Amino acid sequence: MATAYKIQKDTYHDSVTLMLIANDLKQLDRIEEAMVGMGTDYNLDSLKRLKINLPELNKLTPSDLIIAVKGETEDVAEQAVEMAENKLTEQTQISSNQGDYAPPTQRGAASILPGANLVLISIPGEYAADEADKALEANRHVMLFSDNVSLEEELRLKNKAVERELLMMGPDCGTSIINGVPLAFANAIRRGPIGLVAASGTGLQECSSLIHQLGGGISQAIGVGGRDLSEKIAGKMTIQAAQALGKDPQTELITLISKPPDEAVLDRLFKELKKLDKPVVIYFIGADPELIEKNGFTAATDLEDAAIKSCQKAGIGKLTPLIAQKTLEEYARKAGPIKGYLRGLYSGGTLCDEAQRILIKDLQPIFSNTPVEGCQQLEDPYLSQAHTIIDLGEDEFTRGRAHPMIDPTLRKERLIQEMSDPEVGLILLDLVLGYGAHPDMASELQEAIIEGRKQLPKPPAVAVSICGTEEDPQDYQQQRKILEKSDVYVFPSHVSMVKFTQLCLNED
Amino acid sequence: MSDLNGLFEQKIQVINLGLPAFYKDLQHQEIPVVQVDWNPPARGNKKLQSLLGKLKK
């Protein structure tokens, strides 16, 4: 076994790009290990763990790029290093497409684009708050995709944004659509009268996609970050966004999606929402709908219901679920009763929560790495036990690798692992389309399903729910067909897949 | 009550710091966007960063 490496001093690249290149290298023949990353403590530890010894290890800093490969021969390893360098050069060329100059600062960027009104930030969390602060100081709205930003910093940034009447979306905000422009992970959604505000990225993607599929459209979809309705942040951005939608002549009603807010925050939120002269539809995931209804708002029971009720209030679109109950019953009869355990392998956190909340009524116990009330903590996130529903987008799975909506590697491995377990009866997956997401996730999943089916004489059934629209950059129908050809049960909404699962359980 | 400085009436123009994929998606849709060639301050040196932070204050 031989090692080849290349160090580029003071050359920064984002971790997602680097991790995807490392993955490509690992797929090559005769390559055993590959690490492409900045010289952070975590990456230096990874090198030690992979037993890749570099002579200059102590001199490296987080601004140095490392490409290190272990291969069968020196030639093979060196070729892989060269390939990584070429891929990075391609990447840099794309980044510099705005003439031959990519400015190193926001201020430099603003001199190229003086009308810039929004700053999209996805740099490492430890540096992200400073950059968000600079953007707000320059009176620009912020979408902060980065996570690992402290609650104190979030509060400081949101206070500043409220003071300056700006949007501060995030931290950890994966999805927004402003004036029809999808930002980060978002779907191509028709414009219309529904204004969405959500403290949940995949929740926003699923609900907006379903509104589109039901024939409706949205004015805005504003992500606020998962902690906005916590006691400390007190719904600052949810309220600011809802108020702006209240004043917006294009918005006829407001739909709010979030985990149940902190109790003290709820009173203030309801008070502010009542001041708006527009109907409000609310889906607080897992909360009591009565509490919402008695305050004069419309309560939704799941993400599809939120989309249906929003369309209904706006006087547009069909008013029934995309798959009728009768059809679901037919599917369930065809599938037969589920013998064995259920395994849910999710890339979307909100969908993982929603599956647990609905299924815990019929299935017990359910284990998860992100258990909702009534479900239990999974001891080892890499090892399922009994009924298990996991979110592969959580930190324990994404440290050192890209999110499962971009990088399918880990989910494919886990899928094959679950399909090799004779105690498993049904596997649930989500496929999230849209900007930012993998260009052909259906083929990736299909590859793992084919491999998985070879493991047992009677492999478990697989069901997939697709979140997306026909306007998304991936071809929705083609993605659906790829899965259907693989004898997978395919659903156009997450809730319909979960209801199908319930019916299969009741068939027993 | 805030109207976000008239944001909903404006054309969106973006400065992107971080993932080039987000830049490419926006560019593909012909949204005005500039990619920042961002690097960690002080070459990622934490001690130097903290000194720089103090200087700024």
Coordinates of C-alpha atoms in Angstrom, one line a residue:
Chain A
M1 CA 0.0 0.0 0.0
A2 CA 1.4 3.5 -0.9
T3 CA 0.4 7.0 0.1
A4 CA 0.5 10.1 -2.1
Y5 CA -0.4 13.6 -0.9
K6 CA -0.5 17.2 -1.8
I7 CA -0.6 20.2 0.5
Q8 CA -1.7 23.6 -0.9
K9 CA -0.9 26.4 1.6
D10 CA -3.5 29.1 2.1
T11 CA -6.1 27.6 -0.2
Y12 CA -9.6 27.5 1.2
H13 CA -12.3 25.4 -0.2
D14 CA -15.7 24.6 1.4
S15 CA -16.1 21.3 3.1
V16 CA -19.0 20.0 1.0
T17 CA -17.0 20.3 -2.2
L18 CA -14.0 18.6 -0.6
M19 CA -16.0 15.8 0.9
L20 CA -17.7 15.1 -2.4
I21 CA -14.3 14.9 -4.1
A22 CA -13.0 12.6 -1.4
N23 CA -16.0 10.3 -2.0
D24 CA -15.3 10.2 -5.8
L25 CA -11.7 9.2 -5.0
K26 CA -12.8 6.4 -2.7
Q27 CA -15.0 5.0 -5.5
L28 CA -11.9 4.5 -7.7
D29 CA -10.4 1.1 -8.3
R30 CA -7.4 0.2 -6.1
I31 CA -7.9 3.2 -3.8
E32 CA -8.2 2.2 -0.2
E33 CA -8.6 5.6 1.6
A34 CA -8.8 9.2 0.6
M35 CA -9.0 12.5 2.6
V36 CA -9.6 15.8 1.0
G37 CA -10.0 18.6 3.5
M38 CA -8.7 21.7 5.2
G39 CA -6.1 21.3 7.9
T40 CA -8.6 21.5 10.8
D41 CA -8.1 19.5 14.0
Y42 CA -10.9 17.2 13.0
N43 CA -9.3 16.4 9.6
L44 CA -5.8 16.0 11.1
D45 CA -7.4 13.4 13.5
S46 CA -9.1 11.7 10.6
L47 CA -5.7 11.3 8.9
K48 CA -4.3 9.6 12.0
R49 CA -7.4 7.4 12.2
L50 CA -7.0 6.4 8.6
K51 CA -3.3 5.7 9.3
I52 CA -2.2 8.2 6.6
N53 CA 1.1 9.6 7.8
L54 CA 2.1 13.0 6.5
P55 CA 5.6 14.3 7.4
E56 CA 4.4 18.0 7.6
L57 CA 1.4 17.3 9.8
N58 CA 2.4 19.6 12.6
K59 CA 2.9 22.6 10.3
L60 CA -0.6 22.6 8.9
T61 CA -3.2 25.2 9.6
P62 CA -7.0 25.3 8.9
S63 CA -6.3 27.4 5.9
D64 CA -4.2 24.7 4.2
L65 CA -5.7 22.3 1.8
I66 CA -4.8 18.6 2.2
I67 CA -5.3 15.9 -0.5
A68 CA -4.1 12.5 0.8
V69 CA -4.7 9.1 -0.8
K70 CA -3.8 5.6 0.1
G71 CA -3.7 3.3 -2.9
E72 CA -2.4 -0.1 -4.0
T73 CA 0.6 1.4 -5.7
E74 CA 2.3 4.8 -5.7
D75 CA 1.2 5.5 -9.3
V76 CA -2.5 4.8 -8.5
A77 CA -2.4 7.0 -5.4
E78 CA -0.7 9.9 -7.3
Q79 CA -3.2 9.7 -10.1
A80 CA -6.0 10.0 -7.6
V81 CA -4.4 13.1 -6.1
E82 CA -4.0 14.6 -9.5
M83 CA -7.7 13.9 -10.2
A84 CA -8.7 15.7 -7.0
E85 CA -6.6 18.7 -8.0
N86 CA -8.2 18.9 -11.4
K87 CA -11.7 18.7 -9.9
L88 CA -10.8 21.6 -7.6
T89 CA -9.5 23.7 -10.5
E90 CA -12.8 23.1 -12.3
Q91 CA -14.6 24.2 -9.1
T92 CA -12.6 27.4 -8.8
Q93 CA -13.2 28.3 -12.5
I94 CA -17.0 28.0 -11.9
S95 CA -16.7 30.2 -8.8
S96 CA -14.8 32.9 -10.8
N97 CA -17.4 33.0 -13.6
Q98 CA -18.1 36.7 -12.7
G99 CA -15.2 37.9 -14.8
D100 CA -11.7 36.9 -13.7
Y101 CA -12.1 38.3 -10.2
A102 CA -13.8 36.8 -7.1
P103 CA -13.7 39.4 -4.3
P104 CA -12.5 38.1 -1.0
T105 CA -15.0 40.2 1.1
Q106 CA -18.7 41.2 1.1
R107 CA -17.7 44.7 0.6
G108 CA -15.7 43.8 -2.6
A109 CA -18.7 41.8 -3.8
A110 CA -21.0 44.8 -3.2
S111 CA -18.8 46.9 -5.4
I112 CA -19.4 44.5 -8.2
L113 CA -23.2 44.1 -7.4
P114 CA -24.2 47.4 -5.8
G115 CA -27.9 46.5 -5.8
A116 CA -27.2 43.3 -3.7
N117 CA -30.0 43.1 -1.1
L118 CA -29.5 39.6 0.3
V119 CA -26.4 37.7 1.6
L120 CA -26.5 33.9 1.6
I121 CA -24.0 32.5 4.1
S122 CA -22.9 28.8 4.2
I123 CA -19.3 29.1 5.6
P124 CA -18.3 27.2 8.8
G125 CA -20.5 28.2 11.8
E126 CA -17.7 29.6 13.9
Y127 CA -17.2 32.4 11.3
A128 CA -20.8 32.8 10.1
A129 CA -22.2 35.1 12.7
D130 CA -19.5 37.8 12.0
E131 CA -20.3 37.7 8.3
A132 CA -24.1 37.8 9.0
D133 CA -23.4 40.8 11.2
K134 CA -21.5 42.6 8.4
A135 CA -24.4 42.0 6.1
L136 CA -27.0 43.4 8.5
E137 CA -24.8 46.4 9.2
A138 CA -24.8 47.1 5.4
N139 CA -28.7 46.8 5.5
R140 CA -28.8 43.6 3.6
H141 CA -31.2 40.7 4.4
V142 CA -29.5 37.5 5.5
M143 CA -30.1 33.8 4.9
L144 CA -27.8 31.9 7.2
F145 CA -27.5 28.3 6.1
S146 CA -24.6 27.6 8.5
D147 CA -25.3 25.8 11.7
N148 CA -23.1 25.7 14.9
V149 CA -24.0 29.4 15.6
S150 CA -24.7 29.9 19.3
L151 CA -28.2 30.9 20.6
E152 CA -26.6 34.1 22.0
E153 CA -25.3 35.1 18.6
E154 CA -28.6 34.2 17.0
L155 CA -30.4 36.5 19.5
R156 CA -27.9 39.3 18.8
L157 CA -28.3 39.0 15.1
K158 CA -32.1 38.8 15.2
N159 CA -32.4 41.8 17.5
K160 CA -30.3 43.8 15.0
A161 CA -32.4 42.6 12.1
V162 CA -35.7 43.6 13.8
E163 CA -34.2 47.0 14.6
R164 CA -33.3 47.5 11.0
E165 CA -36.4 45.9 9.5
L166 CA -34.4 43.1 7.8
L167 CA -34.9 39.4 7.4
M168 CA -32.4 37.3 9.4
M169 CA -33.3 33.8 8.2
G170 CA -31.4 31.2 10.3
P171 CA -29.0 30.1 11.5
D172 CA -29.4 26.5 10.2
C173 CA -32.0 27.8 7.7
G174 CA -32.0 25.4 4.7
T175 CA -34.9 26.7 2.7
S176 CA -36.4 30.0 1.6
I177 CA -38.1 31.3 -1.5
I178 CA -38.1 35.1 -1.7
N179 CA -39.8 36.9 -4.6
G180 CA -39.9 33.6 -6.5
V181 CA -36.1 33.0 -6.1
P182 CA -35.3 29.6 -4.4
L183 CA -32.4 30.0 -2.0
A184 CA -30.3 27.0 -0.9
F185 CA -32.5 23.8 -0.7
A186 CA -35.8 24.9 -2.2
N187 CA -38.2 23.7 -4.9
A188 CA -39.5 25.4 -7.9
I189 CA -42.9 26.6 -6.8
R190 CA -45.6 28.5 -8.7
R191 CA -46.3 32.0 -7.4
G192 CA -49.6 32.6 -5.7
P193 CA -51.4 34.1 -2.7
I194 CA -50.1 31.8 0.1
G195 CA -47.3 33.2 2.3
L196 CA -45.3 30.6 4.2
V197 CA -43.2 31.0 7.4
A198 CA -41.4 28.0 8.7
A199 CA -39.0 27.0 11.4
S200 CA -38.4 23.8 9.6
G201 CA -36.5 23.4 6.3
T202 CA -37.9 20.1 5.0
G203 CA -41.3 21.0 6.4
L204 CA -41.2 24.1 4.2
Q205 CA -40.1 22.1 1.1
E206 CA -42.8 19.5 1.6
C207 CA -45.6 21.9 2.3
S208 CA -44.7 24.3 -0.6
S209 CA -44.3 21.4 -3.0
L210 CA -47.7 20.0 -2.1
I211 CA -49.3 23.5 -2.5
H212 CA -47.8 23.5 -6.0
Q213 CA -49.0 20.0 -6.7
L214 CA -52.5 20.8 -5.5
G215 CA -52.6 23.7 -8.0
G216 CA -51.9 26.5 -5.6
G217 CA -49.0 28.9 -5.4
I218 CA -47.0 30.9 -2.9
S219 CA -46.1 34.6 -2.5
Q220 CA -43.1 34.0 -0.2
A221 CA -41.6 31.1 1.7
I222 CA -39.6 32.4 4.6
G223 CA -37.4 30.0 6.7
V224 CA -36.5 31.4 10.1
G225 CA -34.3 28.6 11.5
G226 CA -35.3 25.8 13.9
R227 CA -34.8 27.7 17.1
D228 CA -36.8 30.8 16.3
L229 CA -39.7 29.9 18.5
S230 CA -37.6 28.9 21.5
E231 CA -37.9 30.7 24.7
K232 CA -34.7 32.7 24.1
I233 CA -35.3 33.8 20.6
A234 CA -39.1 34.3 21.3
G235 CA -40.2 34.0 17.7
K236 CA -38.6 37.3 16.6
M237 CA -38.2 36.4 13.0
T238 CA -41.5 34.4 12.7
I239 CA -43.3 37.6 13.9
Q240 CA -41.3 39.9 11.7
A241 CA -41.9 37.7 8.7
A242 CA -45.6 37.2 9.4
Q243 CA -46.0 41.0 9.8
A244 CA -44.4 41.7 6.5
L245 CA -46.6 39.1 4.8
G246 CA -49.6 40.8 6.6
K247 CA -48.7 44.0 4.8
D248 CA -47.9 42.4 1.5
P249 CA -50.7 42.9 -1.1
Q250 CA -49.7 39.7 -2.9
T251 CA -50.3 37.5 0.2
E252 CA -53.9 36.6 1.0
L253 CA -53.2 34.2 3.8
I254 CA -50.3 33.1 6.0
T255 CA -49.3 29.5 6.8
L256 CA -47.0 28.8 9.7
I257 CA -45.0 25.6 10.2
S258 CA -43.0 24.8 13.3
K259 CA -42.3 22.4 16.1
P260 CA -44.6 23.4 19.0
P261 CA -43.3 26.8 20.3
D262 CA -42.3 27.4 23.9
E263 CA -45.4 28.2 25.9
A264 CA -44.4 31.8 26.8
V265 CA -43.7 32.5 23.2
L266 CA -47.0 31.0 22.0
D267 CA -49.0 33.7 23.8
R268 CA -47.0 36.5 22.2
L269 CA -47.1 34.9 18.8
F270 CA -50.9 34.4 18.9
K271 CA -51.3 38.0 20.0
E272 CA -49.3 39.3 17.0
L273 CA -51.0 36.9 14.5
K274 CA -54.4 38.1 15.6
K275 CA -53.4 41.7 14.7
L276 CA -52.9 40.6 11.1
D277 CA -56.0 41.1 8.9
K278 CA -55.5 37.8 7.1
P279 CA -56.4 34.1 7.7
V280 CA -53.7 32.1 9.3
V281 CA -53.2 28.3 8.9
I282 CA -50.9 26.7 11.5
Y283 CA -49.2 23.3 11.7
F284 CA -47.3 22.9 15.0
I285 CA -45.9 19.5 14.5
G286 CA -47.4 17.2 17.1
A287 CA -49.3 19.9 19.0
D288 CA -52.9 19.9 20.0
P289 CA -55.0 21.4 17.1
E290 CA -57.7 22.6 19.6
L291 CA -55.3 25.2 21.1
I292 CA -54.8 26.7 17.6
E293 CA -58.5 26.6 16.7
K294 CA -59.8 28.2 19.9
N295 CA -57.5 31.2 19.1
G296 CA -59.3 31.7 15.8
F297 CA -56.7 30.1 13.5
T298 CA -57.0 27.1 11.2
A299 CA -55.1 24.1 12.6
A300 CA -53.5 21.5 10.2
T301 CA -52.9 17.9 11.3
D302 CA -49.9 17.2 9.0
L303 CA -47.9 18.8 6.2
E304 CA -50.2 17.7 3.5
D305 CA -53.2 18.9 5.5
A306 CA -51.4 22.3 5.9
A307 CA -51.1 22.5 2.1
I308 CA -54.7 21.5 1.5
K309 CA -56.1 23.9 4.1
S310 CA -53.9 26.7 2.7
C311 CA -55.2 26.1 -0.8
Q312 CA -58.7 25.9 0.5
K313 CA -58.5 29.2 2.3
A314 CA -57.0 30.8 -0.8
G315 CA -59.9 29.4 -2.8
I316 CA -57.6 27.5 -5.2
G317 CA -56.7 24.0 -6.1
K318 CA -58.1 20.6 -5.3
L319 CA -59.2 20.0 -1.7
T320 CA -58.5 16.3 -1.2
P321 CA -55.2 14.5 -0.5
L322 CA -53.1 13.6 -3.6
I323 CA -53.8 9.9 -3.0
A324 CA -57.3 9.0 -1.9
Q325 CA -57.8 6.8 1.2
K326 CA -59.3 4.2 -1.1
T327 CA -56.2 4.0 -3.3
L328 CA -54.0 3.8 -0.2
E329 CA -56.1 0.9 1.0
E330 CA -55.7 -0.8 -2.3
Y331 CA -51.9 -0.4 -2.2
A332 CA -51.9 -1.8 1.4
R333 CA -53.9 -4.8 0.4
K334 CA -51.5 -5.5 -2.5
A335 CA -48.5 -5.1 -0.2
G336 CA -50.0 -7.4 2.4
P337 CA -49.5 -7.2 6.1
I338 CA -46.0 -6.1 7.3
K339 CA -44.2 -8.9 9.0
G340 CA -41.1 -7.7 10.7
Y341 CA -39.7 -4.4 11.8
L342 CA -40.1 -1.0 10.2
R343 CA -36.9 1.1 9.4
G344 CA -37.2 4.7 8.3
L345 CA -34.0 6.2 6.8
Y346 CA -34.6 9.9 6.3
S347 CA -32.7 12.8 4.8
G348 CA -35.3 15.4 6.0
G349 CA -35.5 16.0 9.8
T350 CA -39.1 17.2 9.8
L351 CA -40.3 14.2 7.8
C352 CA -38.5 11.9 10.3
D353 CA -40.3 13.6 13.1
E354 CA -43.7 13.4 11.3
A355 CA -43.3 9.7 10.7
Q356 CA -42.5 9.0 14.4
R357 CA -45.4 11.2 15.6
I358 CA -48.0 9.4 13.4
L359 CA -46.7 5.9 13.7
I360 CA -46.1 5.8 17.5
K361 CA -49.9 5.4 17.9
D362 CA -49.6 1.9 16.1
L363 CA -46.1 0.8 16.6
Q364 CA -44.3 0.5 19.9
P365 CA -41.5 0.9 20.8
I366 CA -40.0 3.1 18.1
F367 CA -36.3 4.0 18.4
S368 CA -34.7 7.1 16.9
N369 CA -31.6 9.2 17.0
T370 CA -34.0 12.2 17.2
P371 CA -36.9 10.7 19.2
V372 CA -40.1 12.7 19.5
E373 CA -42.3 12.3 22.6
G374 CA -43.2 8.6 23.2
C375 CA -40.3 7.3 21.1
Q376 CA -37.0 6.1 22.5
Q377 CA -33.4 7.1 22.1
L378 CA -31.5 4.8 19.8
E379 CA -28.4 3.6 21.7
D380 CA -26.1 3.5 18.7
P381 CA -27.3 5.6 15.7
Y382 CA -25.4 3.3 13.3
L383 CA -27.4 0.2 14.5
S384 CA -31.2 -0.1 14.3
Q385 CA -33.2 -1.9 17.0
A386 CA -36.8 -3.1 16.7
H387 CA -38.8 -0.3 14.8
T388 CA -36.3 2.4 14.1
I389 CA -36.8 5.8 12.3
I390 CA -33.6 7.9 11.9
D391 CA -32.6 11.3 10.5
L392 CA -29.4 10.9 8.6
G393 CA -29.0 14.6 8.4
E394 CA -28.2 14.9 12.1
D395 CA -24.7 15.9 13.3
E396 CA -23.6 12.4 14.3
F397 CA -23.9 11.3 10.6
T398 CA -22.8 14.6 8.9
R399 CA -19.5 15.1 10.7
G400 CA -16.9 14.8 8.0
R401 CA -19.4 14.2 5.2
A402 CA -22.0 16.1 3.3
H403 CA -25.7 16.1 4.0
P404 CA -27.6 13.0 2.8
M405 CA -29.6 15.2 0.4
I406 CA -26.3 15.9 -1.5
D407 CA -24.2 12.8 -0.7
P408 CA -26.1 9.5 -0.8
T409 CA -23.2 7.3 0.3
L410 CA -24.1 6.7 3.9
R411 CA -27.8 6.2 3.3
K412 CA -27.0 3.7 0.6
E413 CA -24.8 1.7 2.9
R414 CA -27.4 1.9 5.7
L415 CA -30.1 0.8 3.2
I416 CA -28.2 -2.3 2.2
Q417 CA -27.5 -3.0 5.9
E418 CA -31.2 -2.8 6.7
M419 CA -32.1 -5.0 3.7
S420 CA -29.7 -7.6 5.0
D421 CA -31.6 -7.9 8.3
P422 CA -34.2 -10.8 8.1
E423 CA -36.2 -9.2 10.9
V424 CA -37.0 -6.1 8.7
G425 CA -40.4 -5.9 6.9
L426 CA -40.6 -2.4 5.4
I427 CA -38.2 0.4 4.8
L428 CA -39.3 4.0 4.4
L429 CA -37.2 6.6 2.5
D430 CA -37.7 10.2 1.5
L431 CA -36.4 11.7 -1.7
V432 CA -36.1 15.5 -1.7
L433 CA -35.8 17.2 -5.1
G434 CA -35.1 20.8 -5.8
Y435 CA -32.3 23.3 -6.0
G436 CA -29.3 22.3 -3.9
A437 CA -30.2 18.6 -3.8
H438 CA -28.5 15.7 -5.6
P439 CA -29.2 15.7 -9.4
D440 CA -30.3 12.0 -9.6
M441 CA -31.0 10.6 -6.1
A442 CA -33.5 8.0 -7.5
S443 CA -30.7 6.2 -9.4
E444 CA -28.5 6.2 -6.4
L445 CA -31.3 4.7 -4.2
Q446 CA -32.1 2.2 -7.0
E447 CA -28.5 1.0 -7.0
A448 CA -28.6 0.3 -3.3
I449 CA -32.1 -1.3 -3.5
I450 CA -30.9 -3.7 -6.2
E451 CA -27.8 -4.6 -4.1
G452 CA -30.0 -4.9 -1.0
R453 CA -32.4 -7.3 -2.7
K454 CA -29.5 -9.8 -3.3
Q455 CA -28.9 -10.1 0.5
L456 CA -31.9 -12.2 1.5
P457 CA -34.3 -14.7 -0.3
K458 CA -37.2 -12.6 0.9
P459 CA -36.1 -9.0 1.1
P460 CA -38.1 -6.3 2.9
A461 CA -40.4 -4.0 0.9
V462 CA -39.3 -0.4 0.2
A463 CA -41.5 2.7 0.1
V464 CA -40.3 6.2 -1.0
S465 CA -42.0 9.6 -0.7
I466 CA -41.0 12.2 -3.2
C467 CA -40.8 15.9 -2.1
G468 CA -40.7 18.1 -5.2
T469 CA -42.5 19.5 -8.2
E470 CA -42.4 19.0 -12.0
E471 CA -40.6 22.4 -12.3
D472 CA -37.6 21.2 -10.2
P473 CA -34.2 20.9 -11.9
Q474 CA -34.4 17.1 -11.6
D475 CA -37.0 15.5 -13.8
Y476 CA -39.7 14.6 -11.3
Q477 CA -41.5 12.0 -13.5
Q478 CA -38.2 10.4 -14.4
Q479 CA -37.2 10.1 -10.8
R480 CA -40.6 8.6 -10.0
K481 CA -40.3 6.1 -12.8
I482 CA -36.8 5.0 -11.8
L483 CA -38.2 4.1 -8.4
E484 CA -41.3 2.4 -9.7
K485 CA -39.2 0.3 -12.0
S486 CA -37.4 -0.9 -8.9
D487 CA -40.6 -2.3 -7.4
V488 CA -40.7 0.4 -4.8
Y489 CA -44.0 1.9 -3.5
V490 CA -43.8 5.6 -4.5
F491 CA -45.8 8.3 -2.9
P492 CA -46.3 12.0 -3.8
S493 CA -46.5 13.1 -0.2
H494 CA -44.8 12.0 3.0
V495 CA -48.1 11.7 4.9
S496 CA -49.5 9.3 2.3
M497 CA -46.5 7.0 2.7
V498 CA -47.0 7.0 6.5
K499 CA -50.7 6.3 6.2
F500 CA -49.9 3.5 3.8
T501 CA -47.6 2.1 6.5
Q502 CA -50.3 2.3 9.1
L503 CA -52.7 0.4 6.8
C504 CA -50.2 -2.3 6.2
L505 CA -49.7 -2.7 10.0
N506 CA -53.5 -2.9 10.5
E507 CA -53.8 -5.6 7.8
D508 CA -52.1 -7.9 10.2
Chain B
M1 CA -45.2 47.0 11.4
S2 CA -42.2 46.2 9.2
D3 CA -42.4 45.8 5.4
L4 CA -38.8 44.7 5.4
N5 CA -37.7 47.9 3.7
G6 CA -39.9 47.0 0.7
L7 CA -38.1 43.7 0.1
F8 CA -41.1 42.1 -1.6
E9 CA -41.1 44.8 -4.3
Q10 CA -37.4 44.5 -5.1
K11 CA -35.5 42.3 -7.5
I12 CA -33.4 39.8 -5.5
Q13 CA -29.6 40.2 -5.9
V14 CA -27.4 37.9 -3.9
I15 CA -23.9 37.9 -2.4
N16 CA -23.0 34.2 -1.8
L17 CA -20.4 33.3 0.8
G18 CA -19.7 29.6 0.9
L19 CA -21.1 26.7 -1.1
P20 CA -20.5 27.3 -4.8
A21 CA -23.5 25.1 -5.6
F22 CA -25.8 27.8 -4.3
Y23 CA -24.1 30.3 -6.5
K24 CA -24.4 28.1 -9.5
D25 CA -28.1 27.4 -8.9
L26 CA -28.8 31.2 -8.8
Q27 CA -26.6 31.9 -11.8
H28 CA -28.4 29.2 -13.7
Q29 CA -31.7 31.0 -13.0
E30 CA -30.2 34.3 -14.2
I31 CA -30.4 35.8 -10.7
P32 CA -27.8 38.5 -10.2
V33 CA -25.2 36.9 -7.8
V34 CA -21.6 37.4 -6.8
Q35 CA -19.5 34.6 -5.3
V36 CA -17.1 35.8 -2.5
D37 CA -13.8 34.0 -2.5
W38 CA -14.0 33.6 1.3
N39 CA -11.1 32.5 3.5
P40 CA -11.0 32.0 7.2
P41 CA -9.7 35.2 8.9
A42 CA -6.1 35.1 10.1
R43 CA -5.5 31.8 8.2
G44 CA -7.7 30.0 10.6
N45 CA -5.3 30.9 13.5
K46 CA -7.6 31.1 16.5
K47 CA -5.2 33.2 18.6
L48 CA -4.6 35.8 15.9
Q49 CA -8.4 35.9 15.2
S50 CA -9.1 36.7 18.8
L51 CA -6.5 39.5 18.7
L52 CA -8.0 40.8 15.5
G53 CA -11.5 40.7 17.1
K54 CA -10.2 42.8 20.1
L55 CA -8.7 45.3 17.7
K56 CA -12.0 45.8 15.9
K57 CA -13.7 46.5 19.2

